[in-house]
Coordinates of C-alpha atoms in Angstrom, one line a residue:
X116 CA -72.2 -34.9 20.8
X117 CA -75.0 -37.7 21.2
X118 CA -74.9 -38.3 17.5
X119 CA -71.7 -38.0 16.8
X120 CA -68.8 -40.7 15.2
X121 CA -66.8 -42.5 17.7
X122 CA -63.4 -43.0 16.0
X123 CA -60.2 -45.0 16.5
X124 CA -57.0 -42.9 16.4
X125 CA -54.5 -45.4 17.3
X126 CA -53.9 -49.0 18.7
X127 CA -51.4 -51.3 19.9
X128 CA -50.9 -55.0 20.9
X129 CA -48.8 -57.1 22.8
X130 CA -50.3 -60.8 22.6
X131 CA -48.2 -64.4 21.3
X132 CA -47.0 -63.6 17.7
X133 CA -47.9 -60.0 17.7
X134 CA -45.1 -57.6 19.9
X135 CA -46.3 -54.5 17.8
X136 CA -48.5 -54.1 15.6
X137 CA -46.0 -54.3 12.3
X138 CA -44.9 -58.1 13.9
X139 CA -48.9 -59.0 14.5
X140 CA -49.3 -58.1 10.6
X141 CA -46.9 -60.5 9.5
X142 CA -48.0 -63.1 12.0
X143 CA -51.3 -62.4 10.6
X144 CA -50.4 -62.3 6.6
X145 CA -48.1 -65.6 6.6
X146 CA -51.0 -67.4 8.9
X147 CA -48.0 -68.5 11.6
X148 CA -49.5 -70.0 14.8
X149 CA -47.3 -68.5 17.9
X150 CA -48.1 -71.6 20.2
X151 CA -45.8 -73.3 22.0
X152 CA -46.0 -76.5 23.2
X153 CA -44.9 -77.3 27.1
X154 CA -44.3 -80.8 27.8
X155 CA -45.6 -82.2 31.0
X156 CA -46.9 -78.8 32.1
X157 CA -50.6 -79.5 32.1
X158 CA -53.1 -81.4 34.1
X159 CA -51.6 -84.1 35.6
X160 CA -48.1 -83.9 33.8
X161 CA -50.1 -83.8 30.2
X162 CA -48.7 -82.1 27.6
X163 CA -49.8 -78.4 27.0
X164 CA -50.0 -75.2 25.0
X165 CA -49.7 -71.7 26.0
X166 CA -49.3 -68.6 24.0
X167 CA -46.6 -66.5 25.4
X168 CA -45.4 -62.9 24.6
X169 CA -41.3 -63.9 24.2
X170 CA -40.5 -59.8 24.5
X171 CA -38.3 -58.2 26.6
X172 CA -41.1 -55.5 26.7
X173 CA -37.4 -52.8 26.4
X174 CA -40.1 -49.9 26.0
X175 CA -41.0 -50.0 29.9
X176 CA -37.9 -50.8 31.5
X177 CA -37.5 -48.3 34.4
X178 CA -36.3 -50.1 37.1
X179 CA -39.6 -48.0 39.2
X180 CA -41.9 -50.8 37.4
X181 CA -39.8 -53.7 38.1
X182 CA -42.2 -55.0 40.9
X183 CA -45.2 -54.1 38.6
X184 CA -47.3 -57.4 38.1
X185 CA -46.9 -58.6 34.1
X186 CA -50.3 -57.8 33.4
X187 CA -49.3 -53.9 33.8
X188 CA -46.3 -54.3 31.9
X189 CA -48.0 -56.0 28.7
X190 CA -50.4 -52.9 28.4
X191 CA -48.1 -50.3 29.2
X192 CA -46.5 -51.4 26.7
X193 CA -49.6 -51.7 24.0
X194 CA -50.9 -48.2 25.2
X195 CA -47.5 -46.7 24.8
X196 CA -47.9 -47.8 21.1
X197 CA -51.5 -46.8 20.3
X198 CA -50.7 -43.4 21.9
X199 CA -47.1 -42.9 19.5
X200 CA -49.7 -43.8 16.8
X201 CA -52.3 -41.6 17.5
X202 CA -49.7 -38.8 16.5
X203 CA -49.7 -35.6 18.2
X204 CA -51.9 -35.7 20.9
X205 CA -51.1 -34.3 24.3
X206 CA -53.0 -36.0 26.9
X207 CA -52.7 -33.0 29.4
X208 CA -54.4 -30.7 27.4
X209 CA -57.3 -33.1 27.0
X210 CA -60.2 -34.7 29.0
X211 CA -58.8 -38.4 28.9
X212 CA -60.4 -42.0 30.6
X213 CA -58.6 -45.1 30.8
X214 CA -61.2 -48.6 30.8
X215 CA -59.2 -51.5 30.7
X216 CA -61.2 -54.8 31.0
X217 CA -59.8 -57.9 32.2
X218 CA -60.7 -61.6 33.2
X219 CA -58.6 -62.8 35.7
X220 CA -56.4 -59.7 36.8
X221 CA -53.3 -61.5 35.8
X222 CA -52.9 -64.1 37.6
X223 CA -49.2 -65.0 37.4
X224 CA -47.6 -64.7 40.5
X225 CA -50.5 -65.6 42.1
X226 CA -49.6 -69.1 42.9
X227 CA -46.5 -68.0 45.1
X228 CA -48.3 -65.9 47.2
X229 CA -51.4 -68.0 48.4
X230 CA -48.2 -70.7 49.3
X231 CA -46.2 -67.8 51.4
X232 CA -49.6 -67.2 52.8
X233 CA -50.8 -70.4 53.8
X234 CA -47.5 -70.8 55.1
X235 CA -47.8 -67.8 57.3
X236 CA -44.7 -66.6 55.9
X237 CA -45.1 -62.9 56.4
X238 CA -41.2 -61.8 56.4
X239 CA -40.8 -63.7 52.6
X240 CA -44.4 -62.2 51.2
X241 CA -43.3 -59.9 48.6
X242 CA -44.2 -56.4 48.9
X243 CA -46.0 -56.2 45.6
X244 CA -48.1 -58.9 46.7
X245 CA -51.2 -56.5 46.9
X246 CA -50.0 -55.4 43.5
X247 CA -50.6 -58.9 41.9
X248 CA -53.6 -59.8 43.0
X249 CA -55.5 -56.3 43.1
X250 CA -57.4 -56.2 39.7
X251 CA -57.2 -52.4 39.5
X252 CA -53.3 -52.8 39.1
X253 CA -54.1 -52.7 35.2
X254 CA -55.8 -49.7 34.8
X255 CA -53.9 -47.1 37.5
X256 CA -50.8 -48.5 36.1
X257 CA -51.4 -47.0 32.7
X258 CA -52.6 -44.0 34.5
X259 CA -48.9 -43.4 35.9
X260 CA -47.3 -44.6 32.7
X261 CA -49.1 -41.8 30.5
X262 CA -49.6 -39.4 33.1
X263 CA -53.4 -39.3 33.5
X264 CA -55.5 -38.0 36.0
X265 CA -58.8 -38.2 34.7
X266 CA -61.7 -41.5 34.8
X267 CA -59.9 -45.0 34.9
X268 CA -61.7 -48.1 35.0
X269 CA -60.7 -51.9 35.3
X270 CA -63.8 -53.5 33.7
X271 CA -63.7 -57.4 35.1
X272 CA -66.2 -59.1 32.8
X273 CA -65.0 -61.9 31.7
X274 CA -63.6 -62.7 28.2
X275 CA -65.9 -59.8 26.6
X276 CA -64.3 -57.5 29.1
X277 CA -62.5 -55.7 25.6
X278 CA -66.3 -54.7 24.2
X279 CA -67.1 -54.0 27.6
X280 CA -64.4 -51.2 28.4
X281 CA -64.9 -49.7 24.9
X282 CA -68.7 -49.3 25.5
X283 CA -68.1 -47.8 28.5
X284 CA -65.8 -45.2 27.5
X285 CA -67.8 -44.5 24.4
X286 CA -70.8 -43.3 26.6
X287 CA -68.4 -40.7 28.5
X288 CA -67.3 -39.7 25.1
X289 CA -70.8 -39.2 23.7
X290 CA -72.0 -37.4 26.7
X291 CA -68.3 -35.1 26.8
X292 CA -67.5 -35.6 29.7
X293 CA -64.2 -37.1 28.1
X294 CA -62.4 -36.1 24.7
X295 CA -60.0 -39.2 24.9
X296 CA -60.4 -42.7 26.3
X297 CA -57.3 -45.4 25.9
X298 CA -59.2 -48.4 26.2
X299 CA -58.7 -52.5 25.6
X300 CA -58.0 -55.4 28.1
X301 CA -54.9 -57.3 29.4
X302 CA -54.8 -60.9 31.1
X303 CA -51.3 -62.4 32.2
X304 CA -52.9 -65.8 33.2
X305 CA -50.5 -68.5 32.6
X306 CA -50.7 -70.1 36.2
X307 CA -50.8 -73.8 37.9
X308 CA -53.9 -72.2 39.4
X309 CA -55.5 -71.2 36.0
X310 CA -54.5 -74.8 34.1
X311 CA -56.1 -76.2 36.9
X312 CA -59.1 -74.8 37.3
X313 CA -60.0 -74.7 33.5
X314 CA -58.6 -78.4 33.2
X315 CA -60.9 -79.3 36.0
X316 CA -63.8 -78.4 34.0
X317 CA -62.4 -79.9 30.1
X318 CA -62.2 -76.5 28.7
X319 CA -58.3 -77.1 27.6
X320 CA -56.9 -78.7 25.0
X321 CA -54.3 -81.3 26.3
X322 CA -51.8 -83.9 25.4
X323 CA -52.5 -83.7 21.5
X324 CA -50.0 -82.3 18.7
X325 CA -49.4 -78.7 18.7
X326 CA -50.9 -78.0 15.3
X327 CA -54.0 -79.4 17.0
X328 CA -54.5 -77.5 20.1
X329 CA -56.8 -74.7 20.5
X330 CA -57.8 -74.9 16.6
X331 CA -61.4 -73.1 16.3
X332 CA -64.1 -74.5 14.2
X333 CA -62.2 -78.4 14.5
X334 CA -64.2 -80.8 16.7
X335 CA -60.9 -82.2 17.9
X336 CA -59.5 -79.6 19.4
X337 CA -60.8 -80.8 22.6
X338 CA -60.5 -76.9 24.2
X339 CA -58.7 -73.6 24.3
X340 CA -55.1 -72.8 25.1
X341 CA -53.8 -70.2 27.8
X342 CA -52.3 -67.3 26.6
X343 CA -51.6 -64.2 27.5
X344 CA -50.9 -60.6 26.2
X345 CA -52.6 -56.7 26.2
X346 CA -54.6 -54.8 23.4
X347 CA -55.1 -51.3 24.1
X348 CA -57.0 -49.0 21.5
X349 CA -57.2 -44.7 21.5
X350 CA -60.8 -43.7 20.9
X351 CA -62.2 -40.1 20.1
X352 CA -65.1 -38.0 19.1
X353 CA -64.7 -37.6 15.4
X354 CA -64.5 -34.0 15.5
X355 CA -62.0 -34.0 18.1
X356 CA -60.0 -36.2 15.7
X357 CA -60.3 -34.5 13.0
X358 CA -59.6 -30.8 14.8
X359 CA -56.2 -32.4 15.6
X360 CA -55.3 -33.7 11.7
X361 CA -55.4 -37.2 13.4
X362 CA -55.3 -40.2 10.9
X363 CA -58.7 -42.2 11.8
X364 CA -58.4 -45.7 11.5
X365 CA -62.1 -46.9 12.2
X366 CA -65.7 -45.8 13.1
X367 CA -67.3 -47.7 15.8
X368 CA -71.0 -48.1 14.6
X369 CA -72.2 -50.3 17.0
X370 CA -72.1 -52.5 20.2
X371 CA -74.3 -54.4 21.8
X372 CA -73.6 -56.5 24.9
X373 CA -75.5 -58.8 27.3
X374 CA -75.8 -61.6 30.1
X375 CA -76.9 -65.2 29.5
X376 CA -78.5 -65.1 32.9
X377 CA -77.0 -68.8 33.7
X378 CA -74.9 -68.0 36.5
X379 CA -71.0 -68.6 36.7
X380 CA -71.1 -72.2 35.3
X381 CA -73.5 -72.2 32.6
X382 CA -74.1 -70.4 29.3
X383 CA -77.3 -70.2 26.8
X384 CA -76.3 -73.4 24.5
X385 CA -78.6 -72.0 22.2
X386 CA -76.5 -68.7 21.9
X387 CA -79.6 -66.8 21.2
X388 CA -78.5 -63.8 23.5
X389 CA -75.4 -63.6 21.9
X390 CA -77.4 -63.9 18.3
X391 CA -79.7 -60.8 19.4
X392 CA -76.3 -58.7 20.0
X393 CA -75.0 -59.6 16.4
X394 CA -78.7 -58.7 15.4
X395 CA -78.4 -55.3 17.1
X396 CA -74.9 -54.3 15.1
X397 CA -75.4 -55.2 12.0
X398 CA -79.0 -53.9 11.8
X399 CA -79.4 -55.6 8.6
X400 CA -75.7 -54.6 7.5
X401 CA -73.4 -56.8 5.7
X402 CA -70.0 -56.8 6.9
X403 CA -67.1 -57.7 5.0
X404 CA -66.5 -60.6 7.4
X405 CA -66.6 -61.8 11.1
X406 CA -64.2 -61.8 13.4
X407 CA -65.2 -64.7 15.5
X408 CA -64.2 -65.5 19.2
X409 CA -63.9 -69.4 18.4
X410 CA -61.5 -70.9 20.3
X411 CA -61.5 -74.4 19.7
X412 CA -64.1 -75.7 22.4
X413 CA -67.2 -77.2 21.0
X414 CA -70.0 -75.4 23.0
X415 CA -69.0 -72.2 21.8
X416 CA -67.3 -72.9 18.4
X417 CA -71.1 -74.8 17.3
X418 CA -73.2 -71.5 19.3
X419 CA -70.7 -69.4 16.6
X420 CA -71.3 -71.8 13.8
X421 CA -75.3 -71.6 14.2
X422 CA -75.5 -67.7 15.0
X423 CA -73.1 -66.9 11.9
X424 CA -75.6 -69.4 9.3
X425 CA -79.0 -67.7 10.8
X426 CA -78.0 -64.7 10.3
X427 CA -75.7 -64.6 7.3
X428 CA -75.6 -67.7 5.9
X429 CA -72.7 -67.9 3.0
X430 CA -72.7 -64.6 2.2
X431 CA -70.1 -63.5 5.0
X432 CA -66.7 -65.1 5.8
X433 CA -66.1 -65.9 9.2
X434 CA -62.4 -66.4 10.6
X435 CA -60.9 -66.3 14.2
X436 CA -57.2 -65.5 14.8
X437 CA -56.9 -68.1 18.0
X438 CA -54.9 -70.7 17.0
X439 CA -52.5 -68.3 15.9
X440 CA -52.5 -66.2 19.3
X441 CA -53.9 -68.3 21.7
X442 CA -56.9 -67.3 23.8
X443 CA -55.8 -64.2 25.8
X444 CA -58.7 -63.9 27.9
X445 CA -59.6 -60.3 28.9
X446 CA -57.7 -58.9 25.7
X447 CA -58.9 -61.4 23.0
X448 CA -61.7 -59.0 21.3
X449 CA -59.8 -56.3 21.1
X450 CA -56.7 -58.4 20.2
X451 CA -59.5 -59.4 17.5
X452 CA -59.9 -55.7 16.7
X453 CA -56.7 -55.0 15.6
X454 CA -55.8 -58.1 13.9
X455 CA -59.0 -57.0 11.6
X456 CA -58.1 -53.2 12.0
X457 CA -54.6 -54.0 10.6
X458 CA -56.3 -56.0 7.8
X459 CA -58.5 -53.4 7.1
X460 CA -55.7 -50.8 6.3
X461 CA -53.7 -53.2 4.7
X462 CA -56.6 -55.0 2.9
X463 CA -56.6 -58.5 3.8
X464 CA -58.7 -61.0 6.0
X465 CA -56.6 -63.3 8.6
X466 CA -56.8 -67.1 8.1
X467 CA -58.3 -69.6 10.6
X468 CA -55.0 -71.2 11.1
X469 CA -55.2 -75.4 11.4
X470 CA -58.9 -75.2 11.2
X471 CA -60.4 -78.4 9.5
X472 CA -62.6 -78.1 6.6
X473 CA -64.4 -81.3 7.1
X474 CA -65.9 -80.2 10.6
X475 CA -67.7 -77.2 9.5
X476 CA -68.7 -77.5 5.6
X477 CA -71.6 -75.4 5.5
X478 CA -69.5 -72.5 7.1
X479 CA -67.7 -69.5 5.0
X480 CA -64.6 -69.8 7.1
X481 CA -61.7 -68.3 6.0
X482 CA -58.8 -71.2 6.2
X483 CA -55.8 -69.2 4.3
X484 CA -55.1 -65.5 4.5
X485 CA -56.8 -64.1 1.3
X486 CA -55.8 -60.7 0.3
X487 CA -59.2 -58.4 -0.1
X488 CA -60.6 -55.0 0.5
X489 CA -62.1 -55.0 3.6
X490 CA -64.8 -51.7 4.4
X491 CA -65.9 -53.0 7.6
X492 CA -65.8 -56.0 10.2
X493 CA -67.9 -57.5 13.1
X494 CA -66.0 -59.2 16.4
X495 CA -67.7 -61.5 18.6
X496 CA -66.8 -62.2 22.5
X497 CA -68.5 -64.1 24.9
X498 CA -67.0 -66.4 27.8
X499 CA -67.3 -67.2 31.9
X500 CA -70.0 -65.5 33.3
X501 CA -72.7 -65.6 30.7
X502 CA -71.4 -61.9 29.3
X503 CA -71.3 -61.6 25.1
X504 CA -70.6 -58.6 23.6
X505 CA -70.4 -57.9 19.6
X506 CA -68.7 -54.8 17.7
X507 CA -69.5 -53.4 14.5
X508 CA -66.5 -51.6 13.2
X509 CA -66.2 -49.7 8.9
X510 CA -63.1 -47.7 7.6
X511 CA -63.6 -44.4 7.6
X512 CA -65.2 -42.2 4.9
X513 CA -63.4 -38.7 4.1

């Protein structure tokens, strides 16, 4: 079991432009940003951008999970459509693990609650106030959704925490101590508190036109935008897969995380850390292109620039999907998997919408959706906390 494939079997996604995975493709195809702009909602009463999942999220309306926090409710409703894609597989008659990462537990609703509680206000505190701010909501939510009784994780690590959960459950899967692990991240984190706190520190882009918010690899983008939404993934060993006529959708070769070791408010500027990761996945592998975690702020969009040139130079395309979905936090990467996953069945690389060609000449990045054959695909992560995490994913061969 040590040696063998780790394989994806299935995947779904609920993130800004993307409310299944059939939607996300055409999002993806006709390079359509899914911002929205919110006048006076920022910093100050400046003008802002979120990315918001507009769904009525039909698939999980029992009233049993109407006090569930949002967070839960976006990836129950991504896990319940990696699991219909992963075909016939009965998680009751198998060994499954459930390692959701996030950033910020979902912080929406938050807000309310510190008020009610500062006010001493126990008779109006809601009950599912515990609910909303306990991280662990996530993953024991999905447990009850899908039934399953076996490991389940909430990986809190930050903006990475996608890469994280997936190399976690890849290590019970290698040693068998699991045959099936639903794994991904979720972040619902569109809150006064959240705007705040990142606006405090310049990481948000504010009071410019829409088309120029959040717009990796453009020097005036001036910061991220706030979105939210869940990407959840079904991983198995390959002969597990392959016992149950599964389709396999991708072989995970490689990841590689780390720490910065800067503490909680500073990150390697140099991005060597983060360059050693990419070093460990490719191991000297050419991948049909990059998946980048840019996000339109200038410390980390340059670190990607730099790492992306030493190692590949022209030869690879870079692109990054976050001016179309925003940056969604705990589930960006592996919103970033399946926007390349979905490429990679239907053979085409995602455009860096808005991006700028003058900022970053010497870089392949891809601008425009360009239709291609894509065999394989590297995602990079990295974000508060010091934590980067890199994935090296190829199509299956028969």
């Amino acid at each position: 079991m040590k040696g063998e494939k780790i394989v994806i079997t299935g995947y779904g996604v609920k993130v800004p432009g993307g409310y299944n995975v059939d939607h996300f493709a055409d999002t993806l195809l006709t390079g359509s940003s899914a911002l929205d702009l919110y006048a006076g909602e920022g910093t100050e009463g400046k003008n802002i951008a979120f990315g918001v999942v507009h769904d009525r999220l039909e698939e999980i309306q029992d009233k049993k999970y109407r006090r569930y926090p949002r967070i839960s409710l976006l990836a129950m409703s991504a896990a319940k459509e990696a699991i219909q894609m992963a075909g016939n597989i009965h998680l009751d008659q198998y060994k499954t693990g459930i390692f959701l990462g996030t950033a910020l537990g979902g912080t929406l609703g938050y807000d309310e609650i510190v008020v009610l509680a500062q006010q001493s206000n126990l008779k109006v505190m809601p009950v599912n106030g515990c609910g909303i701010v306990h991280y662990h909501s996530l993953a024991s939510s999905i447990a009850e959704f899908l039934g399953i009784n076996g490991v389940t994780r909430t990986v809190a690590t930050g903006c990475a925490a996608s890469i994280d959960a997936i190399q976690d459950a890849m290590m019970y899967l290698r040693a068998g101590e699991l045959d099936v692990c639903i794994v991904g991240g979720a972040d619902a984190p569109i809150s006064k508190t959240v705007i705040y706190a990142f606006g405090k520190i310049r990481c948000l882009s504010q009071d410019k036109e829409l088309h120029m918010m959040g717009v990796p690899f453009s020097k005036k983008s001036g910061g991220f935008v706030i979105a939210e939404g869940a990407s959840v993934l079904v991983l198995e060993r390959e002969s597990s897969a392959l016992k149950r006529d599964a389709e396999i959708f991708g072989v995970i070769n490689e990841v590689s995380t780390s720490n910065d070791g800067q503490g909680i408010f500073f990150s390697d500027s140099e991005g060597k850390h983060l360059l050693r990761d990419l070093e460990r996945v490719t191991k000297h592998r050419r991948p049909t292109y990059v998946n980048s975690q840019a996000l339109g702020m200038k410390e980390n969009d340059r670190i990607e620039a730099i790492n992306h040139m030493q190692l590949f130079g022209k030869e690879v395309p870079i692109t990054s999907i976050k001016s179309i979905t925003g940056h969604t936090f705990g589930a960006s990467a592996g919103a970033q998997m399946i926007s390349s996953l979905i490429g990679m069945e239907r053979n085409f690389i995602p455009g860096t919408v808005n991006a700028i060609r003058e900022d970053y000449p010497e870089l392949p990045i891809v601008y425009d959706t360009i239709q291609a054959e894509v065999d394989s695909f590297v995602v990079t992560s990295h974000g508060y906390g010091g934590n980067n995490a890199t994935i090296f994913v190829s199509k299956y061969q028969f």
